[in-house]
mmCIF file with all atom_site columns, C-alpha atoms in Angstrom:
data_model
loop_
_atom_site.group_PDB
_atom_site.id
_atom_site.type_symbol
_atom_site.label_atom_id
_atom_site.label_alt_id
_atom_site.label_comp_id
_atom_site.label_asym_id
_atom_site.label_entity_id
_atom_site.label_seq_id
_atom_site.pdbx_PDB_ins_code
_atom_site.Cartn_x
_atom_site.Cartn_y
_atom_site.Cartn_z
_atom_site.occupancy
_atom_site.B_iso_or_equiv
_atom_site.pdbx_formal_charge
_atom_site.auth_seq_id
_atom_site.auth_comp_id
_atom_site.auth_asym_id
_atom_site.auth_atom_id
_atom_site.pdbx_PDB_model_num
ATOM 1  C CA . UNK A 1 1  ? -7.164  -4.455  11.712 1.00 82.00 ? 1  UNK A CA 1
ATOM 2  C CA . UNK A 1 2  ? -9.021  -6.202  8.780  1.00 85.00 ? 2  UNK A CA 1
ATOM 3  C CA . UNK A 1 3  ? -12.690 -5.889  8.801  1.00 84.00 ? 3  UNK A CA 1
ATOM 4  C CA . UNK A 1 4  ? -14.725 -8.165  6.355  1.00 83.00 ? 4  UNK A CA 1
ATOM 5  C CA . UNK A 1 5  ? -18.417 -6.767  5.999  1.00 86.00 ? 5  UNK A CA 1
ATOM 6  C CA . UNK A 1 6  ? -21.679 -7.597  4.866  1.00 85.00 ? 6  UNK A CA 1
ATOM 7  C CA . UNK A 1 7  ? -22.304 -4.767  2.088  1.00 89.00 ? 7  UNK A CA 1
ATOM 8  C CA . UNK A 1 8  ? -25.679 -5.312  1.491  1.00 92.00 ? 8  UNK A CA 1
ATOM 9  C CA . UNK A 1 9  ? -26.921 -4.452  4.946  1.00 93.00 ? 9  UNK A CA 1
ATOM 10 C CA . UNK A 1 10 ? -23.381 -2.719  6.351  1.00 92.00 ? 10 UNK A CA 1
ATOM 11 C CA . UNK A 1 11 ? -22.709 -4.554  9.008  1.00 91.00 ? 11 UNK A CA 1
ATOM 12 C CA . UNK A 1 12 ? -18.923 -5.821  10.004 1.00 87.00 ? 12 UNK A CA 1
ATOM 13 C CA . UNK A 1 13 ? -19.156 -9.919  9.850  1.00 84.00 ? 13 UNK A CA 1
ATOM 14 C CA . UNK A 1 14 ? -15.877 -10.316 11.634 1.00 83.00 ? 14 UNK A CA 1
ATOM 15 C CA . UNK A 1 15 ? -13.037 -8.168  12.980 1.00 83.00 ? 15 UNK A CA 1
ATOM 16 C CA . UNK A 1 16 ? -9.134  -9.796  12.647 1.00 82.00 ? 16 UNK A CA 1
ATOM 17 C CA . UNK A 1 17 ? -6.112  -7.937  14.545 1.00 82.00 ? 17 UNK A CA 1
ATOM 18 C CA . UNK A 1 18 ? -2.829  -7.705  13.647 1.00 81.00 ? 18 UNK A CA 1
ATOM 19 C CA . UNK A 1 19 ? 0.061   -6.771  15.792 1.00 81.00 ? 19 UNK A CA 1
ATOM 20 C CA . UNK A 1 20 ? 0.849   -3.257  13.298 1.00 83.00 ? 20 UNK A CA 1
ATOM 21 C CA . UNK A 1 21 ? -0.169  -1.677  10.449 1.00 91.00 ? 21 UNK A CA 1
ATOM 22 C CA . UNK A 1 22 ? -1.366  -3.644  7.834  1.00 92.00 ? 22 UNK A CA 1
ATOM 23 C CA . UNK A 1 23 ? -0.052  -2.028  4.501  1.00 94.00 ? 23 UNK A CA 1
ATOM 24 C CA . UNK A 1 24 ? -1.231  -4.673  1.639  1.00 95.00 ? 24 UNK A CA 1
ATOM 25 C CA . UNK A 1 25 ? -4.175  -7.505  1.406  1.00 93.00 ? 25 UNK A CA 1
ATOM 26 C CA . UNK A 1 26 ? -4.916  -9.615  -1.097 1.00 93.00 ? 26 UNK A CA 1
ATOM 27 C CA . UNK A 1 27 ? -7.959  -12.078 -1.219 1.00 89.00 ? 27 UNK A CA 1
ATOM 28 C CA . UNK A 1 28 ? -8.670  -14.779 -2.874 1.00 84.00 ? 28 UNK A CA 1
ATOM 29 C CA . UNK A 1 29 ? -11.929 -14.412 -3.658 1.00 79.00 ? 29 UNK A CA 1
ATOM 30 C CA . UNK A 1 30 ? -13.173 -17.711 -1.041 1.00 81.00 ? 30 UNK A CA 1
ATOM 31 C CA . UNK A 1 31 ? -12.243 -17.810 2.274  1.00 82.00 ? 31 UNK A CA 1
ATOM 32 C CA . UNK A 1 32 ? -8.103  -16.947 2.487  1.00 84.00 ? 32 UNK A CA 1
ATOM 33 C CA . UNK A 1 33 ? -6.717  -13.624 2.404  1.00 90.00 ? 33 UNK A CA 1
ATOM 34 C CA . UNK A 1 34 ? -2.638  -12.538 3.076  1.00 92.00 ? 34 UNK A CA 1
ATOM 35 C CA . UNK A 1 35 ? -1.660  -9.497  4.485  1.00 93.00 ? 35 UNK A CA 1
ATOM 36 C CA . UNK A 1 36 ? 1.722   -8.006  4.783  1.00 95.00 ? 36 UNK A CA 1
ATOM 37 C CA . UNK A 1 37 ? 2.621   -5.383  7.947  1.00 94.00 ? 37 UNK A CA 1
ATOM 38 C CA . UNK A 1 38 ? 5.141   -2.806  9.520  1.00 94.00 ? 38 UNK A CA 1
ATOM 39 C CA . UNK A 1 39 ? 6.290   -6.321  11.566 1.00 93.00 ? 39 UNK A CA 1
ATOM 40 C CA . UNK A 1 40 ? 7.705   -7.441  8.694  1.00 94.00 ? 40 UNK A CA 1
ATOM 41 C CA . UNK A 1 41 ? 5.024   -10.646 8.547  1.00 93.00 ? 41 UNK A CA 1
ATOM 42 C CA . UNK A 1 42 ? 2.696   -11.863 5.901  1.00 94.00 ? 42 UNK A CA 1
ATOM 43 C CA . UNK A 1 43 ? -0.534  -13.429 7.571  1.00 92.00 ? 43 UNK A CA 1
ATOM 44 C CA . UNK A 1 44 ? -2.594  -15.388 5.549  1.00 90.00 ? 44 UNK A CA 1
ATOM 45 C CA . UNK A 1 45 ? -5.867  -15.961 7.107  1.00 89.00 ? 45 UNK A CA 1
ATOM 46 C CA . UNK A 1 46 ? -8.914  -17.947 6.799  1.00 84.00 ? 46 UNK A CA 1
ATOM 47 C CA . UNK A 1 47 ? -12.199 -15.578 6.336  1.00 80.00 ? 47 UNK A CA 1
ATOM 48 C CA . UNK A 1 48 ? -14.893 -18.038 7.802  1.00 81.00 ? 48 UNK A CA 1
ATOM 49 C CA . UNK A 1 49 ? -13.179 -17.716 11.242 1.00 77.00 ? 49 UNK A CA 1
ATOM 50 C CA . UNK A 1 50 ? -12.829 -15.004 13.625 1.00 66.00 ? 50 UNK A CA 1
ATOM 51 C CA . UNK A 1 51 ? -9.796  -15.777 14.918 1.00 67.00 ? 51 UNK A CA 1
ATOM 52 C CA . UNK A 1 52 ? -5.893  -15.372 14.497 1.00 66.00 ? 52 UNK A CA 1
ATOM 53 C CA . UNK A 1 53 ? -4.228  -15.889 11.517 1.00 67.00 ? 53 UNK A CA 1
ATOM 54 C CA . UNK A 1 54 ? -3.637  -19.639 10.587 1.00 76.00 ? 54 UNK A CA 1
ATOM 55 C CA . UNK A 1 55 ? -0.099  -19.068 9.548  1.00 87.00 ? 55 UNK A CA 1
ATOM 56 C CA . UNK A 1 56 ? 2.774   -16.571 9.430  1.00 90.00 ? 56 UNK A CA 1
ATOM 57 C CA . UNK A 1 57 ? 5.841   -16.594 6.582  1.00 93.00 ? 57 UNK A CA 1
ATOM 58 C CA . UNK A 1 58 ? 9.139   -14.660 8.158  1.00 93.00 ? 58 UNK A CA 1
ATOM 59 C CA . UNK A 1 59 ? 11.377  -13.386 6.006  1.00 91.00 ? 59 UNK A CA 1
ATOM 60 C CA . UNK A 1 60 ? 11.644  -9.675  5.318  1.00 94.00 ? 60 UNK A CA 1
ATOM 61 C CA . UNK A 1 61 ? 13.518  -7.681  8.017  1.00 94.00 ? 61 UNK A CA 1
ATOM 62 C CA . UNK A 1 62 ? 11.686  -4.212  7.000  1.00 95.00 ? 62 UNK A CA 1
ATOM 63 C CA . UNK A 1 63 ? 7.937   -3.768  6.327  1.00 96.00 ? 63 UNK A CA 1
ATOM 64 C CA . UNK A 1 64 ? 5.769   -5.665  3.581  1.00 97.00 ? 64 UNK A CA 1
ATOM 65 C CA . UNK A 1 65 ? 4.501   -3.349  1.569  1.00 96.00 ? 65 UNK A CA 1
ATOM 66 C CA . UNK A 1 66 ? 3.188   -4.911  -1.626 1.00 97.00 ? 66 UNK A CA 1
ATOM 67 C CA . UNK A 1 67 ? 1.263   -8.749  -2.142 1.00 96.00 ? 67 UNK A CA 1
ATOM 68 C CA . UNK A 1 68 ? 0.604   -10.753 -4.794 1.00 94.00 ? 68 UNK A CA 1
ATOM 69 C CA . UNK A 1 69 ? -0.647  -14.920 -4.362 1.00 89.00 ? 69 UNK A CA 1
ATOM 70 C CA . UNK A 1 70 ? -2.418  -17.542 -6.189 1.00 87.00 ? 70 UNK A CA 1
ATOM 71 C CA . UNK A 1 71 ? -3.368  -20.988 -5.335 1.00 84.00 ? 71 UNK A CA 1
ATOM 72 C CA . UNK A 1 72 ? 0.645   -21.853 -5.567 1.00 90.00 ? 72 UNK A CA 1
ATOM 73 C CA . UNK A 1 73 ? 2.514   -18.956 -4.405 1.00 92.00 ? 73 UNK A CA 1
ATOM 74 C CA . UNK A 1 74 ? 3.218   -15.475 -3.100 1.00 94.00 ? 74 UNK A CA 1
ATOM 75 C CA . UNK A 1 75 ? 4.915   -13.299 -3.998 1.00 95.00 ? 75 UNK A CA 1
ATOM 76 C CA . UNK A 1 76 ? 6.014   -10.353 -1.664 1.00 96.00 ? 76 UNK A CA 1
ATOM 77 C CA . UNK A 1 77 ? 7.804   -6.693  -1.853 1.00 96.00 ? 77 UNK A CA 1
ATOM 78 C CA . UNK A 1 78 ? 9.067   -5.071  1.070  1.00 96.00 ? 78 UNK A CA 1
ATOM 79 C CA . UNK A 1 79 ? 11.111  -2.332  2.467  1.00 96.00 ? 79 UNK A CA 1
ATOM 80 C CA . UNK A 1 80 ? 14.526  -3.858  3.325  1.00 95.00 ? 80 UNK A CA 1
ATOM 81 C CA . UNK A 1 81 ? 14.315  -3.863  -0.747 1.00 94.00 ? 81 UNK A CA 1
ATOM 82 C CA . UNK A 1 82 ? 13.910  -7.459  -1.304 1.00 93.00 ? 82 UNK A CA 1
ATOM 83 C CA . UNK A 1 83 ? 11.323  -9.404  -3.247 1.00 94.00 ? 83 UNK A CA 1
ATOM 84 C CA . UNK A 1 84 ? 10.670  -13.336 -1.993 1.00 94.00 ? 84 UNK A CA 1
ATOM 85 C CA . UNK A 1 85 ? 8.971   -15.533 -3.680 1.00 95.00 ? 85 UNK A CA 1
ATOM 86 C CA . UNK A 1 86 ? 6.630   -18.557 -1.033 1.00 95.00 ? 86 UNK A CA 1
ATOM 87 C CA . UNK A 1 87 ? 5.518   -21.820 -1.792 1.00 93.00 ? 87 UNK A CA 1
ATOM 88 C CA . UNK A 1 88 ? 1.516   -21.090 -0.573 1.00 87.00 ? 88 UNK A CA 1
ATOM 89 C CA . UNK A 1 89 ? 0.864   -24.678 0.162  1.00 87.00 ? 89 UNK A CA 1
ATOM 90 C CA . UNK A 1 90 ? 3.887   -25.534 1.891  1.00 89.00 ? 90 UNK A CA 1
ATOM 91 C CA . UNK A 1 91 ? 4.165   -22.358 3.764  1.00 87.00 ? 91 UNK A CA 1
ATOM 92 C CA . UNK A 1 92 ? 7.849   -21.430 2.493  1.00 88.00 ? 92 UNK A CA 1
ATOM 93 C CA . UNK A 1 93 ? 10.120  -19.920 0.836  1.00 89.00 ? 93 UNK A CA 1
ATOM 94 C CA . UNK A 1 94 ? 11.076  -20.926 -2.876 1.00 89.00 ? 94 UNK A CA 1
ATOM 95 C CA . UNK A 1 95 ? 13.249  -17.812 -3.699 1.00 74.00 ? 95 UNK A CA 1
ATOM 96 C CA . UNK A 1 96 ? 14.894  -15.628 -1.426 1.00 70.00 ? 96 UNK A CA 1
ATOM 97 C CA . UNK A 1 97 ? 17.121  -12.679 -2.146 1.00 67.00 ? 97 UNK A CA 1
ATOM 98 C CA . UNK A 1 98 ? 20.819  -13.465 -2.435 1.00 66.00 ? 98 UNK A CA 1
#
């Protein structure tokens, strides 16, 4: 579960779910964040809705455990030891492990 809040007054703005544990996040700053779970999934969402994520890359067959994007890719560690690199505005994969 990702919660964004409202600092100034503490109050949770919106709530997002995601099937496991969530073990990185990265936001952009505006409205997108990506997480990475114990599904092996990275989520990137869009902030100014409260609903499920707009898009899902599959790839990693263990856990995602570290992030890293800009406004062109991602870049993501996980568990089954590999490290792919993701094309953010097409949604895929530019480098995967050999």
């Amino acid at each position: 579960t990702v919660r964004c809040w409202d600092v100034q007054v503490s109050e949770a703005l919106r709530t997002y779910r995601s099937q496991g544990t969530i073990n990185a996040l990265k936001h952009d700053g505006a409205f997108n964040f990506v997480t990475g779970g114990s599904d092996g999934l990275i989520r990137i969402w869009d902030s100014r809705v409260n609903e499920a994520n707009f898009s899902s890359l599959i790839g990693h067959t263990g856990s995602v455990d570290t992030l890293h994007y800009d406004e062109c890719r991602i870049i993501s560690g996980g568990a089954d030891r590999s490290i792919r690199i993701w094309d953010f505005r097409k949604l895929d994969a530019i480098q995967e492990p050999p």
